[in-house]
Short mmCIF file of C-alpha atoms in Angstrom, two decimals:
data_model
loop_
_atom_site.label_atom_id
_atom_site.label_comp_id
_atom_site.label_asym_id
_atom_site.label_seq_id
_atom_site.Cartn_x
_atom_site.Cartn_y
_atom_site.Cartn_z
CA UNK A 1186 9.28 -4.40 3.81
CA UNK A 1187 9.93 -2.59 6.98
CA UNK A 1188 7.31 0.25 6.07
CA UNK A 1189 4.97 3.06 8.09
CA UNK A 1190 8.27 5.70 7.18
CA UNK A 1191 5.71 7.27 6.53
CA UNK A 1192 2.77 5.31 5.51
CA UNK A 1193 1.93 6.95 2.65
CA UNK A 1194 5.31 6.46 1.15
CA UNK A 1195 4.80 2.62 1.76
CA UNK A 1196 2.08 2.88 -0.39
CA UNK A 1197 3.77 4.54 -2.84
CA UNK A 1198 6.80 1.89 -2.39
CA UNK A 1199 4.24 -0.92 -3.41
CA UNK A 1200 2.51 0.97 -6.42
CA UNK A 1201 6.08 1.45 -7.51
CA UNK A 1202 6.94 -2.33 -6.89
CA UNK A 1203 3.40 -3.85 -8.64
CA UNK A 1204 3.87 -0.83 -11.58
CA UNK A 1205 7.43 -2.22 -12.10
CA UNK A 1206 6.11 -6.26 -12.14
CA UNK A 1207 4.00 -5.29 -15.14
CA UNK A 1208 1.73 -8.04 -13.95
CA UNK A 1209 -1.66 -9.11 -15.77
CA UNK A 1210 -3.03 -11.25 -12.63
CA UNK A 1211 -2.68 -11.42 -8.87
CA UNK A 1212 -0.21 -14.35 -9.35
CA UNK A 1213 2.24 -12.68 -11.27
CA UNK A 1214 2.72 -10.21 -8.06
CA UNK A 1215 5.85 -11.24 -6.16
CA UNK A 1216 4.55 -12.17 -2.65
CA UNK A 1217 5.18 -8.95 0.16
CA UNK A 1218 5.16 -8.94 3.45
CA UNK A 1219 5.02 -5.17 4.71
CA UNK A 1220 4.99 -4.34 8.72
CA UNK A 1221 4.01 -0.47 8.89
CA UNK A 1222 5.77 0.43 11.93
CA UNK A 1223 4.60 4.01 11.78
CA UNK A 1224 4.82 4.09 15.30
CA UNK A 1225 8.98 4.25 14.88
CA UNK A 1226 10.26 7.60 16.89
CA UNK A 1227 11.55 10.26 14.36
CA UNK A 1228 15.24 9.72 12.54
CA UNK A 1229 15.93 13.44 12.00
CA UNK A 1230 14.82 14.31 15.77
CA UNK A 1231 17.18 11.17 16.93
CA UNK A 1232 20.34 11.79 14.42
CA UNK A 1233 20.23 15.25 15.26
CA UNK A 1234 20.29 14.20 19.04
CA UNK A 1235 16.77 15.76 19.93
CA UNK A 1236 14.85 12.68 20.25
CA UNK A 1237 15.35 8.97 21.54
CA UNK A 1238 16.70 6.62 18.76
CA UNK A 1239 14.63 4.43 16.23
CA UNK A 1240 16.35 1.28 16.21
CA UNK A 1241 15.00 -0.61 19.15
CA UNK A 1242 11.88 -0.09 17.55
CA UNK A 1243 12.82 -1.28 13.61
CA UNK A 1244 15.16 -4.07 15.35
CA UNK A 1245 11.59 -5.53 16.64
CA UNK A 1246 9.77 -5.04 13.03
CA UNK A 1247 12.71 -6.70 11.69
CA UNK A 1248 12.30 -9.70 13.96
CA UNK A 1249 8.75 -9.67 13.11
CA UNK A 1250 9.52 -10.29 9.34
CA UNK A 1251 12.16 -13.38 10.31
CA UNK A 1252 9.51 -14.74 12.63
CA UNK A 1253 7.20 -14.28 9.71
CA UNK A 1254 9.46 -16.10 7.11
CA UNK A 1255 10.60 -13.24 5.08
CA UNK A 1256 14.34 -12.93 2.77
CA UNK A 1257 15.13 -10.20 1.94
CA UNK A 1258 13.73 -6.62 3.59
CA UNK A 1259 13.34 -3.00 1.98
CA UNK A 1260 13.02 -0.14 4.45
CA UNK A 1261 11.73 2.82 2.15
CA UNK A 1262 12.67 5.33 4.40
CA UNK A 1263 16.19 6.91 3.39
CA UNK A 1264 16.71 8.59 7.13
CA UNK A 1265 16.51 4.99 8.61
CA UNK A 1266 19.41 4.16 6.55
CA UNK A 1267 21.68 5.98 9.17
CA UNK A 1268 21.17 2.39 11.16
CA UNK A 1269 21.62 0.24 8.21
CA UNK A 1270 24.75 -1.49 9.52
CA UNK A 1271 23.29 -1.67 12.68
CA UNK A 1272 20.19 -3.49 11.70
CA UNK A 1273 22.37 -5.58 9.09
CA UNK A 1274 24.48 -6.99 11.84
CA UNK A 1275 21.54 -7.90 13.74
CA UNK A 1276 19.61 -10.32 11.60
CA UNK A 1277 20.28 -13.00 8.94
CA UNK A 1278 17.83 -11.17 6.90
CA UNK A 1279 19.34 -9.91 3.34
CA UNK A 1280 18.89 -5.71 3.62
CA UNK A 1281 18.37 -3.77 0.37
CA UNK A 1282 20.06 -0.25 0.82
CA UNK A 1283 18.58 2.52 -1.05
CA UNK A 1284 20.89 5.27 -1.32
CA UNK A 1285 22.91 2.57 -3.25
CA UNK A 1286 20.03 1.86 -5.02
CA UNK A 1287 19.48 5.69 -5.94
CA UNK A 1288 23.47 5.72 -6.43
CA UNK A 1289 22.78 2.64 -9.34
CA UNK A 1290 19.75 4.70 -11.01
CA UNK A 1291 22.13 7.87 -10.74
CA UNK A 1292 24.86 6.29 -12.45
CA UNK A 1293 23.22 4.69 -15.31
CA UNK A 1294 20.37 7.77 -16.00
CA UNK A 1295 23.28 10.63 -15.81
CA UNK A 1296 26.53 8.74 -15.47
CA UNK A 1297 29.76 10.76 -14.44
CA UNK A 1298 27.47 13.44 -13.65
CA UNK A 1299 29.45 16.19 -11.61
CA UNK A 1300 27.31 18.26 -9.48
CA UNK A 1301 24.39 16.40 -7.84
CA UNK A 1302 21.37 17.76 -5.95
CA UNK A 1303 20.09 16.34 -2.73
CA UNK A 1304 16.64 17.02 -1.02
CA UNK A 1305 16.44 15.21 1.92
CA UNK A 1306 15.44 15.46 6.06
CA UNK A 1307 17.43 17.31 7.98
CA UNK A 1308 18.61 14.14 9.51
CA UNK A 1309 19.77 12.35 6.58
CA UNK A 1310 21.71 15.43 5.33
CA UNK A 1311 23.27 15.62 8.56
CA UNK A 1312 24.28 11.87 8.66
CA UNK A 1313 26.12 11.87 5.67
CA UNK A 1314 24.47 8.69 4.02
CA UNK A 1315 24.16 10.18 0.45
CA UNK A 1316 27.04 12.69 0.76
CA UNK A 1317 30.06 9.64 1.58
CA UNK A 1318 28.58 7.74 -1.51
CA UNK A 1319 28.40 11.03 -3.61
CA UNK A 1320 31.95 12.51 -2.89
CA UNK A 1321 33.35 8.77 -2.38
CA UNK A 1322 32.72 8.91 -6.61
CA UNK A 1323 34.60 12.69 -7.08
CA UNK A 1324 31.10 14.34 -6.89
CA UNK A 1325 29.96 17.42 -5.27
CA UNK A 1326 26.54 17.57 -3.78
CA UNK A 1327 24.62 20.60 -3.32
CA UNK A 1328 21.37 20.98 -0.52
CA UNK A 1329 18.83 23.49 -1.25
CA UNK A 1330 19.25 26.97 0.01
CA UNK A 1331 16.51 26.67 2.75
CA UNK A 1332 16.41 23.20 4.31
CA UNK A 1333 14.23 24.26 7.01
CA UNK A 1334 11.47 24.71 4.49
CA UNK A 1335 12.27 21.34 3.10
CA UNK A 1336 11.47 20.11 6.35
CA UNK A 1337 8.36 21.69 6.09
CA UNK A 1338 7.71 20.32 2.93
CA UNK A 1339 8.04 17.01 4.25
CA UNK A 1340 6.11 17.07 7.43
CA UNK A 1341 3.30 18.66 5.04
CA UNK A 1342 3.07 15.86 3.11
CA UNK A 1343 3.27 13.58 6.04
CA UNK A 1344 -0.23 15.41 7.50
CA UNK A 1345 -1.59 14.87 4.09
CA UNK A 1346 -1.83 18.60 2.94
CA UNK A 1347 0.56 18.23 -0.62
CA UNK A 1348 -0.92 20.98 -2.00
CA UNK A 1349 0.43 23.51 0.42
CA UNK A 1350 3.82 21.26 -0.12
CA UNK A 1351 4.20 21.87 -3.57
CA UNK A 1352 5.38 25.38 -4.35
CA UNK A 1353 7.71 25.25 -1.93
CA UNK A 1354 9.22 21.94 -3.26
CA UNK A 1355 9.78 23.59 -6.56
CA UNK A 1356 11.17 26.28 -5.55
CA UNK A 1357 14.05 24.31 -3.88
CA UNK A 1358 14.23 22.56 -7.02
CA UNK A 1359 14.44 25.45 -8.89
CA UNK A 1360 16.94 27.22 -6.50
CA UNK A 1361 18.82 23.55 -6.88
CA UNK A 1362 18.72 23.83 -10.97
CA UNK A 1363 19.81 27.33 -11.05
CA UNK A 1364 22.45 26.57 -8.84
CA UNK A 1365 24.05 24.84 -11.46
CA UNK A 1366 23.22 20.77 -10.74
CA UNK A 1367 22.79 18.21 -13.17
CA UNK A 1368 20.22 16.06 -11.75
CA UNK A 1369 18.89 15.73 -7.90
CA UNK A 1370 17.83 12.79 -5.52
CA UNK A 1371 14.57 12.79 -3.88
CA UNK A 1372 15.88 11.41 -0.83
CA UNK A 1373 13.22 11.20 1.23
CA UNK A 1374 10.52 8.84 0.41
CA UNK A 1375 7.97 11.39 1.10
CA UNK A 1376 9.22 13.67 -1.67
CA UNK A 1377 8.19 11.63 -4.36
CA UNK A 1378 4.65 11.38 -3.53
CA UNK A 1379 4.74 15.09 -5.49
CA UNK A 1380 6.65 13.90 -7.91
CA UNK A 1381 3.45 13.65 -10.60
CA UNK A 1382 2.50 16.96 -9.79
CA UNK A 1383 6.09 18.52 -10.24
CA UNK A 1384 6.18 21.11 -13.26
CA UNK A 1385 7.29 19.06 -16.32
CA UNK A 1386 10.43 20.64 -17.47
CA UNK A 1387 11.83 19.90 -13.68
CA UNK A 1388 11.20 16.03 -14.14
CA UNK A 1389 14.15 14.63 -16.05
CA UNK A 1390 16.31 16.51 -13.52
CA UNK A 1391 14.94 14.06 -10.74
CA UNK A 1392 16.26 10.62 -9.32
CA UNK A 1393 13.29 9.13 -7.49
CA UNK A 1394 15.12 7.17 -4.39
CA UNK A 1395 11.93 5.12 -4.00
CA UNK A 1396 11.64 3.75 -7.46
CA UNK A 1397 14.94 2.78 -7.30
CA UNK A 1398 14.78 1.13 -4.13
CA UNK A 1399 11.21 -0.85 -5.50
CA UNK A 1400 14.22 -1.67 -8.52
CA UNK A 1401 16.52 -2.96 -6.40
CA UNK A 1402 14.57 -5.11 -4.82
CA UNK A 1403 12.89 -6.85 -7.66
CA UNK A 1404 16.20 -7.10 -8.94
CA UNK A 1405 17.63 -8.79 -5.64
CA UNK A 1406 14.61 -11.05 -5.39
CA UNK A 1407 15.49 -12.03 -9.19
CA UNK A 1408 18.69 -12.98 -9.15
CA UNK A 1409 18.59 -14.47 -5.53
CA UNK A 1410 15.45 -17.26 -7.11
CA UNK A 1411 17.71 -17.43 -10.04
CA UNK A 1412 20.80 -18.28 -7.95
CA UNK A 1413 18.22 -21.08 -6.14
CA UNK A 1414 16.85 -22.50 -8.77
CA UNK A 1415 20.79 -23.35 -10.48
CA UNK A 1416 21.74 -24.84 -6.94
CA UNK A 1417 24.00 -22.17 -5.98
CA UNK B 1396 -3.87 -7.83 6.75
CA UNK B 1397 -3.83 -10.73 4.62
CA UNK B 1398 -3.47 -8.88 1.30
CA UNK B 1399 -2.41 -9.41 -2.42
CA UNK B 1400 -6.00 -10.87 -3.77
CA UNK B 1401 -5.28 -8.77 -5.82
CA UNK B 1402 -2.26 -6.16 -4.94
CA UNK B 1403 -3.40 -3.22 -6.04
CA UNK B 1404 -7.13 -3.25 -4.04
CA UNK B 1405 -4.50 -4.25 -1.07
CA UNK B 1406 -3.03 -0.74 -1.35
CA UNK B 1407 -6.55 0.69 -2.02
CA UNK B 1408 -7.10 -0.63 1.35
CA UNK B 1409 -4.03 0.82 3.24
CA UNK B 1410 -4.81 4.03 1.62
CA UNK B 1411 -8.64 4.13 2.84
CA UNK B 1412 -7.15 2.64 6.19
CA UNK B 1413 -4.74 5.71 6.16
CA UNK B 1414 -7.24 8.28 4.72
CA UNK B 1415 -9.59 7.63 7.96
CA UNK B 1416 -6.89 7.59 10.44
CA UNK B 1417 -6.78 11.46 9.56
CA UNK B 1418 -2.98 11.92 11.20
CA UNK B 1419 -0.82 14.53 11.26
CA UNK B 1420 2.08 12.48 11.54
CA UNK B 1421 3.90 8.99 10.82
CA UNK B 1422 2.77 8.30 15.15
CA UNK B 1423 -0.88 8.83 14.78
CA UNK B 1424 -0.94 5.82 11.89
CA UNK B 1425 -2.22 2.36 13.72
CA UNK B 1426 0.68 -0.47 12.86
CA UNK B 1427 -0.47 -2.64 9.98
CA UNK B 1428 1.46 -5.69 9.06
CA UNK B 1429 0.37 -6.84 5.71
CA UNK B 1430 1.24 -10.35 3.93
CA UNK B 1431 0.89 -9.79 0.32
CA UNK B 1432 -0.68 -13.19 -0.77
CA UNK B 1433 -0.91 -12.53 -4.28
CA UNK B 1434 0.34 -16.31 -5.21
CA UNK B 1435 -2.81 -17.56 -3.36
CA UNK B 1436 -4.83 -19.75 -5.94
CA UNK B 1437 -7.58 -17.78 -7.40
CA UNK B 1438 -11.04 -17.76 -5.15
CA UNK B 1439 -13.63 -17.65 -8.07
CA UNK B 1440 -12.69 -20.40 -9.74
CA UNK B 1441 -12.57 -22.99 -6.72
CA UNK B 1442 -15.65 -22.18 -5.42
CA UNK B 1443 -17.21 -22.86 -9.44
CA UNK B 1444 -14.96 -26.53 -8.97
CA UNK B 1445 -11.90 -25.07 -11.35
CA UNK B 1446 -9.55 -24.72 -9.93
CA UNK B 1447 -7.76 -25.44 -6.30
CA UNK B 1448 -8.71 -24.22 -3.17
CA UNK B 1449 -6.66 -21.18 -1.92
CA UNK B 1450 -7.52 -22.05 1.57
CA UNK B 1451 -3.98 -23.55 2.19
CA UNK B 1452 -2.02 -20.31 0.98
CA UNK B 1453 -4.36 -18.35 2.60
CA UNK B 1454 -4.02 -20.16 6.25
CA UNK B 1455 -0.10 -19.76 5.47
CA UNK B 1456 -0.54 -16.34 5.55
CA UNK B 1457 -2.48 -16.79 8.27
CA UNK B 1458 0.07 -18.68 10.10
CA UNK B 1459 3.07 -15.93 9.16
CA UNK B 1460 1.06 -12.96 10.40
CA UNK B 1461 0.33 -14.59 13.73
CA UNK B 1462 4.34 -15.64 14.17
CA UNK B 1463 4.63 -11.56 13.33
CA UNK B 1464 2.76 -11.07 16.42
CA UNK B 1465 -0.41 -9.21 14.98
CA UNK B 1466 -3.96 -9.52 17.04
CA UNK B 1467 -6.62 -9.17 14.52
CA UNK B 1468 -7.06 -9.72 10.38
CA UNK B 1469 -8.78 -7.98 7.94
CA UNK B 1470 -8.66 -9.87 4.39
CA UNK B 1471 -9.20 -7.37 1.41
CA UNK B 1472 -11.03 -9.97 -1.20
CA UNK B 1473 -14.55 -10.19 -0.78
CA UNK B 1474 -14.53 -13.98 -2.53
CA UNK B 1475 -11.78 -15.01 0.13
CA UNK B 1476 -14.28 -14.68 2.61
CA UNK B 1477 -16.04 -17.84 1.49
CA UNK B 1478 -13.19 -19.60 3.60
CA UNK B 1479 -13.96 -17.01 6.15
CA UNK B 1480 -15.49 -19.44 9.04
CA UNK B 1481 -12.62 -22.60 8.20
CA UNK B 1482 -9.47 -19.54 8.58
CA UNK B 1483 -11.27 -18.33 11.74
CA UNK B 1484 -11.15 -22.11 13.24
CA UNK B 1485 -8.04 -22.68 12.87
CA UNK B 1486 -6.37 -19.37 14.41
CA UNK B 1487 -6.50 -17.61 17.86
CA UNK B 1488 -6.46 -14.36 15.64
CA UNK B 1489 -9.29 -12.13 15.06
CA UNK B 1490 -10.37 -12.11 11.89
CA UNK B 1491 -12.51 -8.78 10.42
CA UNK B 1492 -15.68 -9.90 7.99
CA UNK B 1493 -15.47 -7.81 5.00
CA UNK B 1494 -19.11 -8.80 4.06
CA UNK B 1495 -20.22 -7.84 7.57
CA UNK B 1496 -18.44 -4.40 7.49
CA UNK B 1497 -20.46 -3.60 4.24
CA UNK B 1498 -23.79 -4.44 5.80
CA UNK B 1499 -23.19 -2.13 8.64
CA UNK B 1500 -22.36 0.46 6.38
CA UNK B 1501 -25.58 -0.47 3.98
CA UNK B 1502 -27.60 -0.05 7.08
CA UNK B 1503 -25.82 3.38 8.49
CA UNK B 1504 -26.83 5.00 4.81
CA UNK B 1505 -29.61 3.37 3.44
CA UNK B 1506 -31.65 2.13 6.19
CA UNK B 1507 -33.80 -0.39 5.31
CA UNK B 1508 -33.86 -0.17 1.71
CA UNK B 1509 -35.77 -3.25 -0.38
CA UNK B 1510 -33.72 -3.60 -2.94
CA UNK B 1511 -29.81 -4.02 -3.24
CA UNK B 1512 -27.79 -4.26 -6.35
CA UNK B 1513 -24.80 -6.67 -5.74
CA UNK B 1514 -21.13 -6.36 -8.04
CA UNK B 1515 -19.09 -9.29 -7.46
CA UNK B 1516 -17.12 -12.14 -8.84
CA UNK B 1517 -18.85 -14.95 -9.79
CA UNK B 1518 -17.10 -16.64 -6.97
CA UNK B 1519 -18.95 -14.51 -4.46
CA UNK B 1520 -22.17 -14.46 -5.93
CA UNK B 1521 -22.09 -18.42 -6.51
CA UNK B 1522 -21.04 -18.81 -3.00
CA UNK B 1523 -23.75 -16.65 -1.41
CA UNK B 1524 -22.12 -14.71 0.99
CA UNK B 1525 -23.48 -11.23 0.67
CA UNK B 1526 -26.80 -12.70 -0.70
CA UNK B 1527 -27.16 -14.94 2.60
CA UNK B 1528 -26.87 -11.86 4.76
CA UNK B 1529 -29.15 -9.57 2.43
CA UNK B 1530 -31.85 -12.18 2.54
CA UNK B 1531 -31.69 -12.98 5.70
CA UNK B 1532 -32.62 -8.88 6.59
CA UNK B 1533 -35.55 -9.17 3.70
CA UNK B 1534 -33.81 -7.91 1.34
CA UNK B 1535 -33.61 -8.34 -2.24
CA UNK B 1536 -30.49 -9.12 -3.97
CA UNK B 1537 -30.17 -8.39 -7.82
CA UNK B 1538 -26.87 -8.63 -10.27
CA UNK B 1539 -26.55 -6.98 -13.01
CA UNK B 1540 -27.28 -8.61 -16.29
CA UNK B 1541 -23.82 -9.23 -18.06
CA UNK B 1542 -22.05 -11.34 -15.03
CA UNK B 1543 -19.05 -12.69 -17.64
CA UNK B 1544 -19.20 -9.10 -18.42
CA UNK B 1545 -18.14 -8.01 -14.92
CA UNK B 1546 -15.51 -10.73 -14.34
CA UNK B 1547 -13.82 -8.95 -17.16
CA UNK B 1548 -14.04 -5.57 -15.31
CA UNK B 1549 -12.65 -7.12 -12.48
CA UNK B 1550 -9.93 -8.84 -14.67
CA UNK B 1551 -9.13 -5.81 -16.61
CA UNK B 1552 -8.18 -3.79 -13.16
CA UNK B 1553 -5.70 -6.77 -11.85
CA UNK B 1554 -4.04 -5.90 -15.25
CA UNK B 1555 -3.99 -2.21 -14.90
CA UNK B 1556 -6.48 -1.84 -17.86
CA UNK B 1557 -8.64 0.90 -16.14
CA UNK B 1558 -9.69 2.48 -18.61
CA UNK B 1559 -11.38 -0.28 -20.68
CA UNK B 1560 -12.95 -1.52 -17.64
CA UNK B 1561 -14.84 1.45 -16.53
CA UNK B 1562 -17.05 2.05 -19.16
CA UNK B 1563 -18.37 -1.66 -19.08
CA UNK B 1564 -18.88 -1.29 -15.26
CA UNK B 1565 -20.80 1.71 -15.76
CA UNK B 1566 -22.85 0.39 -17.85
CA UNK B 1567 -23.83 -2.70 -15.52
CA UNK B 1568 -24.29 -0.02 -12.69
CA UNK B 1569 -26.81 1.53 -14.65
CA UNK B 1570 -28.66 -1.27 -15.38
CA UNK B 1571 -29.14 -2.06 -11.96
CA UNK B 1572 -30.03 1.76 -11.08
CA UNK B 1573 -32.52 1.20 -13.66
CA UNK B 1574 -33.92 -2.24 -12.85
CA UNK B 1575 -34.67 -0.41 -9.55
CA UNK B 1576 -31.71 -0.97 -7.01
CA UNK B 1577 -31.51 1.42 -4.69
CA UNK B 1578 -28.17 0.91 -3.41
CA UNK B 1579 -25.00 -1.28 -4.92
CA UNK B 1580 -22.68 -2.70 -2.91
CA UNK B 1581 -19.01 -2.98 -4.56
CA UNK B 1582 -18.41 -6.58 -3.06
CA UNK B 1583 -15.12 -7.21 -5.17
CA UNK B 1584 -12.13 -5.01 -3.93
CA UNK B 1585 -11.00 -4.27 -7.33
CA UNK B 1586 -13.95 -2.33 -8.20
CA UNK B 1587 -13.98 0.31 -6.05
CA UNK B 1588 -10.33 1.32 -7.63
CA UNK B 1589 -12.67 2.48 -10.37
CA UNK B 1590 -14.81 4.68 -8.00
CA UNK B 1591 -12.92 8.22 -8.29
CA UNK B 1592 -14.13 7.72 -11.77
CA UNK B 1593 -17.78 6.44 -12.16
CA UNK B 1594 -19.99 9.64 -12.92
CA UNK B 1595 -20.73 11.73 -10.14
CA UNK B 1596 -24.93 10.88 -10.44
CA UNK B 1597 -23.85 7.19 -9.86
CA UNK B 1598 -21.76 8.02 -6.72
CA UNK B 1599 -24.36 8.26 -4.14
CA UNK B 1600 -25.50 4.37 -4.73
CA UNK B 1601 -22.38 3.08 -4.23
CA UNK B 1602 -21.59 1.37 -1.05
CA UNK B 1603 -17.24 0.39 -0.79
CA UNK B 1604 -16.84 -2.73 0.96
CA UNK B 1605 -13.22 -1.88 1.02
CA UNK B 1606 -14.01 1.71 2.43
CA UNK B 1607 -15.96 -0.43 5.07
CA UNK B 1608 -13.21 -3.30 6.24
CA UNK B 1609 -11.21 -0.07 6.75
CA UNK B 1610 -13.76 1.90 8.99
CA UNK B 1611 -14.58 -1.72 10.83
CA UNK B 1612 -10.91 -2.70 11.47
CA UNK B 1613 -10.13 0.65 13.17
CA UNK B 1614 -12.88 0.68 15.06
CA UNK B 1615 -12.40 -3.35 16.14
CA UNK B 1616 -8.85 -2.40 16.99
CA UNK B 1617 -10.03 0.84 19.01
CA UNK B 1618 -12.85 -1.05 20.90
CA UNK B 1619 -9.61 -3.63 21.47
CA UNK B 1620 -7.79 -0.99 22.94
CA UNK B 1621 -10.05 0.65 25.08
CA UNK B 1622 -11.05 -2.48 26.40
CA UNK B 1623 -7.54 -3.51 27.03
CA UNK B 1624 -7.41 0.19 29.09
CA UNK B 1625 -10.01 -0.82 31.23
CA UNK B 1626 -8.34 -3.80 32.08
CA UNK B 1627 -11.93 -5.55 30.73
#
């Protein structure tokens, strides 16, 4: 996992990855290598031309996990995807994307689902990662009315201090629901960390780009063993 | 960090690691690259002669971190640390000793209090690790009187059965509070996942070896890094 985006959300990543193994002893586990590179400059500052660009630093994490004899890599940090490609052409490494993982967990929890929420950084709003996919599949997407607070919201949780980020996440959520969508993306892996503290009648509204990334991959690693062990 | 034994005191690790770091923002976090081991042979029973040694997986992981390009290791299983002196021979790495960290912060607390109560796998208290080190300062080292009792505690968390395992680890806490301990050291990084939850009275006794690898390997890495400043 190329992780530290932030490193609380790679935490939450691998409590999402061991809940979903349903394991009953260390050996069950599948093996992880994480590199925390929270030391990667900022993907909204960079997209939005402010700041110098991440990828020189996750190209080196990523040849840190090929030197280190890693498959496949999951970067839980849904800005970063704006250099997917770019990082996918550089290595032989297998990438798992997760806006097309949160695109898989949107399609089969609310299906042809019309009108579709997205809280996300500034950056990744502004990159267009989630909207192409969205309106590539005849759906509109809606951003909360105040995206500077969601900003705030983020870099809150980032310093540690969720309770101050919590009202004003549900009230975007809110302003999202009454705006008339039918279920919303978390995508920014920080968001989720308030996910258990969300009011309970907002939940079932919520896809949780994290989870489905942690889904992906233990689907990816699945099928990939599966494919080695029938000689393909 | 050479994690995974078992996953889930790994992240209890990271988080402690995180929670002293006391940033403000992804930059302030120290790079971590973590190897999530969790395949490694289980410690306890090769040291009772049951089963195989886990030195091999763990030297492995030794060998991947150090292709990653990391400097020092801090290994998150108190019973892996019985291999501690034959993984530091064989690497140019650093390696962190969990069993050392917790003495410094037995000292820092209690002083030099007589009598320490000692929670462990049966692997680490067969193997003598902390008891060498207690003894050695004068100490004396008692565990508490259901041992099978607390390999099941320590079972129960790998399988996410917190719940049942908390009351029978309180229970063996107080019988070492009353058989006159004066301090306990957590010596098995699962246990101290059950910390937020042990009653408050019991709280002060308790020292986290986990909580202590993190303090030690930030302030190894800082005393690294000044010394590198100075040019030492």
């Amino acid at each position: 996992m190329l992780g530290g985006m932030g490193p609380a959300a790679t935490l939450d990543f691998l409590a999402k990855l061991q809940g979903i193994a349903n394991a009953v002893c260390d050996q069950d586990h599948c093996p992880v290598m994480t590199i925390s590179a929270s030391g990667t400059p900022d993907r909204t500052a960079a997209i939005l031309g402010q700041g110098e660009s991440p990828l020189p630093a996750m190209q080196e994490a990523m040849a840190a996990l090929e030197r280190a004899g890693v498959s496949h890599v999951a970067i839980p940090c849904n800005t970063a995807h704006y250099w997917f490609d770019a990082l996918q052409a550089g290595t032989e490494l297998r990438l798992i994307h997760i806006v097309e993982a949160a695109m898989e967990q949107l399609v089969l929890r609310f299906g042809g689902v019309a009108t579709v929420g997205l809280i996300a950084t500034t950056g990744a709003v502004h990159s267009g990662v989630y909207h192409q996919r969205l309106e590539a599949d005849g759906r509109r997407v809606l951003t909360p009315p105040d995206q500077v607070a969601v900003m705030g919201v983020i870099e809150k949780i980032k310093a540690g201090r969720m309770t101050e980020a919590l009202p004003v996440l549900v009230q975007q959520v809110r302003a999202l629901r009454e705006a008339g969508v039918e279920a919303i993306i978390l995508g920014c892996t920080e968001l989720p960390l308030c996910l258990p503290h969300l009011p309970v009648e907002l939940q079932p509204l919520i896809v949780d780009a994290t989870e489905a990334l942690a889904r992906a991959s233990l689907q990816t690693l699945a099928e990939a063993n599966a494919a080695f062990s029938s000689g393909r």
